[in-house]
Amino acid sequence: MTHSYQRRKRTGSALTVAALLLTAAPGAAAEPAFRDTLEGWDKTRWTKSHDWANGWEKNITGWLGQNVRFRDGRMRLRLIDMPAAGRPYSSGEYQTRAFFGYGRFEVRLKSVAAPGVVTGFFTYTGPPFGAPHHEIDFEFLGKSPRQVQLNYYTDGVGRHGTDIDLGFDASADFHTYAFEWRPDSIRWFVDGRQVHEETGARGPLPSVPGKIYLDLWAGKDLDDWIGRFTYPGRPLIAEVDCVAFRPLDSAAPGCSN
């Protein structure tokens, strides 16, 4: 099952996206390669979402910057039972300041295993930035930690969800997840192995540069998709120890090398 909703207020410049749309070829990568091992908050590259919530009422999580924490070479996204932005729970979201086009996007993470919770790694742009909604997803559904759901949106149209059996529990240890976004395809990888490909046969592929996001959130009334959320009485924590991007023509190192 997929979700189709207006993503929340985003930090960034609509003028930046408009400039990309006007001056760059579709999906053109305006940003150089980077590899961040998350020793701390790089404020030149990343921002923490803070004191606002998704406009979608089924997301019961507000964002607070203090729920994005760094220690021992890892970033921790923490979901707790502290209200924020009118929602009963708060969590962390980390997003790039820049917009990235065609290339390889990688992360090493350990997701959360809990019904009703989603650990996300994705690219996004949309109306908050003066652009159409384009998105590419890894969504780790806490009710099924041995699976991951892959998806994409183009001009606000999704319904491309695909569930992949991982062969391991994504909440038990770190693994490397990546997707290569090309003009003619999106290819998703798990620990270097391609697990899925979309070529546009099910609908046009994204073509507008997007920001990179990492987040953790809880939902309600989504039992068929993510399960029913019950706060377990302790913080839920997703961990990330590397994020990387490289344009298609780059040999820069990623999270797996």
C-alpha atoms as one frame of an Amber mdcrd trajectory, in Angstrom:
protein
   0.000   0.000   0.000   1.274   3.462  -0.805   0.533   6.863   0.641  -0.205
   9.985  -1.369  -0.161  13.120   0.719   1.164  16.641   0.803   4.474  16.482
   2.621   4.996  19.010   5.345   6.494  22.447   5.401  10.055  22.152   4.167
  13.090  24.246   4.971  14.579  25.612   1.752  14.230  28.080  -1.064  11.537
  27.906  -3.705  13.743  30.177  -5.816  16.501  27.551  -5.734  14.188  24.916
  -7.187  12.771  27.343  -9.723  16.295  28.124 -10.903  17.024  24.418 -11.310
  13.835  23.933 -13.292  14.620  26.833 -15.601  18.347  26.377 -16.158  19.056
  22.648 -15.834  18.098  19.649 -17.859  15.513  17.439 -16.118  17.129  15.730
 -13.131  20.493  17.407 -13.718  22.778  17.067 -10.686  23.710  20.587  -9.616
  25.561  19.339  -6.513  28.925  17.560  -6.198  29.506  14.196  -4.570  29.662
  13.964  -0.788  30.109  11.304   1.881  29.033  12.163   5.441  29.982   9.761
   8.239  27.841  11.700  10.719  30.430  12.489  13.359  28.324  15.568  14.080
  25.856  18.028  12.592  27.281  19.574   9.417  25.217  22.768   9.373  26.524
  23.750   5.942  24.913  20.670   4.365  22.040  19.635   6.656  19.211  21.117
   8.675  17.073  19.581  11.428  13.314  19.862  10.997  11.946  21.684  14.035
   8.638  22.764  15.600   6.252  21.851  12.810   4.312  18.814  11.582   3.182
  17.168   8.394  -0.109  18.512   7.054  -1.319  14.905   6.818  -3.496  14.218
   9.882  -2.602  10.511   9.930   1.001  11.357  10.799   0.853  11.824  14.587
   4.451  13.012  14.874   5.779  16.562  15.128   9.434  17.391  14.470  11.832
  18.630  17.146  15.500  19.310  16.452  16.590  17.751  19.757  15.376  14.383
  18.451  18.273  14.341  15.973  21.360  13.449  18.012  24.967  12.474  17.290
  27.233  10.181  19.287  30.065   7.744  18.536  29.938   8.345  14.772  26.203
   7.750  14.505  23.131   9.888  14.085  20.127   8.863  16.132  16.553   9.761
  15.211  14.459   9.514  18.372  10.664   9.151  18.603   9.269   9.980  22.061
   5.924  10.650  23.750   6.505  14.405  23.955   3.901  16.467  22.071   5.089
  18.784  19.313   3.316  21.031  16.799  -0.089  19.799  17.912   0.774  16.106
  17.594   0.965  13.669  20.528   4.484  12.431  19.688   7.703  14.017  18.466
  10.578  12.647  16.438  13.542  13.652  14.290  13.989  14.494  10.631  17.280
  15.421   8.930  17.271  17.056   5.490  19.849  18.476   3.104  19.844  22.163
   2.305  20.652  21.469  -1.353  18.675  19.693  -4.085  20.191  16.687  -5.860
  19.533  15.341  -9.335  20.460  12.130 -11.138  23.003  10.024  -9.287  23.501
   7.364  -6.636  22.060   7.975  -3.166  23.311   5.772  -0.310  22.767   5.321
   3.407  23.868   2.908   6.124  21.147   2.609   8.716  19.435   0.485  11.333
  15.655   0.905  11.291  13.034   0.675  14.043  10.946  -2.463  14.584   7.548
  -1.381  15.945   4.072  -1.514  14.390   2.799   1.853  13.233   6.293   3.317
  12.740   8.166   4.156   9.510  11.902   4.782   9.126  12.442   6.753   5.914
  15.294   7.473   3.487  14.094   9.420   0.446  14.419  12.362  -1.891  11.642
  14.930  -2.132  10.642  18.181  -3.737   7.183  19.660  -4.044   4.882  22.672
  -3.747   6.615  24.063  -0.614   9.607  24.646  -2.884   7.666  25.920  -5.895
   7.978  22.584  -7.695   5.762  19.582  -8.476   5.845  16.659  -6.033   8.641
  14.270  -7.072   9.953  11.653  -4.631  11.967   8.408  -4.433  11.624   6.225
  -1.317  13.030   3.577   0.930  10.374   3.076   3.636  11.082   0.624   6.448
   7.769  -0.396   7.999   8.313  -1.276  11.646   5.658  -3.987  11.584   7.728
  -6.003   9.054  11.435  -5.403   9.773  12.502  -8.117   7.324  10.998  -6.121
   4.433  11.368  -2.683   2.889   8.875  -0.807   0.727  10.157   1.043  -2.360
   8.191   3.751  -4.107   8.327   6.882  -6.251   6.115   9.874  -7.005   6.003
  11.982 -10.163   3.848  15.103 -10.330   2.173  13.937  -7.126   1.236  10.506
  -8.489   2.448   7.463  -6.547   0.957   3.954  -6.394   4.295   2.417  -7.355
   4.919   0.680  -4.019   6.896  -2.562  -4.101   7.658  -4.705  -1.040  11.086
  -6.366  -0.986  12.052  -9.278   1.255  15.450  -8.406   2.717  16.454 -11.798
   4.089  17.451 -10.133   7.383  16.009  -7.963  10.147  16.739  -4.322   9.180
  16.372  -3.262  12.827  19.020  -5.693  14.099  22.129  -4.238  12.427  23.408
  -1.695   9.921  23.033  -2.373   6.202  23.694  -0.272   3.120  20.721   0.886
   1.047  21.055   2.786  -2.209  19.186   3.880  -5.288  20.492   5.054  -8.630
  18.260   7.623 -10.251  18.803   7.818 -13.998  16.865   9.497 -16.817  15.501
   6.114 -17.898  15.324   4.144 -14.641  15.491   3.946 -10.858  17.454   1.013
  -9.465  17.339   0.126  -5.773  20.159  -1.775  -4.021  20.583  -3.549  -0.687
  24.165  -4.246   0.430  25.322  -3.720  -3.160  22.779  -6.110  -4.696  20.112
  -4.713  -7.026  16.677  -5.674  -5.687  14.306  -3.677  -7.902  14.116  -1.482
 -10.986  11.514   0.899 -12.395  11.750   2.033 -16.019   8.640   4.184 -16.297
   6.412   1.356 -17.465   4.111   1.963 -14.467   4.171   5.743 -14.829   6.635
   8.540 -15.626   9.782   8.649 -13.515  10.761  11.613 -11.319  12.703  14.296
 -13.168  13.050  17.221 -10.729  16.000  17.509  -8.267  15.074  16.852  -4.647
  16.416  17.182  -1.141  17.678  14.117   0.760  15.723  13.203   3.900  16.094
  10.791   6.813  13.210  10.549   9.257  11.232   8.460  11.724   7.494   8.858
  12.270   4.385   7.195  13.702   0.934   7.063  12.124  -2.684   6.328  13.027
  -5.582   4.750  11.105  -3.064   3.104   8.768  -3.299  -0.417  10.166  -3.441
  -2.123   6.778  -0.272  -0.377   5.669   2.030   0.198   8.650   0.171  -1.466
  11.525  -1.332   0.013  14.686   0.951   2.203  16.781   1.193   1.862  20.549
   3.943   3.763  22.323   6.103   1.126  24.061   6.976   3.297  27.072  10.517
   4.043  25.869  12.082   6.048  23.042  12.212   4.408  19.621  15.536   5.053
  17.909  16.712   4.645  14.309  20.467   4.916  13.726  22.450   6.124  10.693
  26.237   6.071  10.308  26.715   7.201   6.693  24.933   9.133   3.937  26.437
   9.649   0.482  25.627  11.001  -2.956  27.533  10.935  -6.216  26.506  12.036
  -9.726  26.214   9.323 -12.349  29.571  10.172 -13.915  31.449  10.235 -10.583
  33.657   7.546  -9.037  33.546   9.176  -5.590  33.291   6.795  -2.613  29.921
   5.923  -1.121  28.878   4.314   2.150  30.004   0.857   1.089  33.590   1.840
   0.171
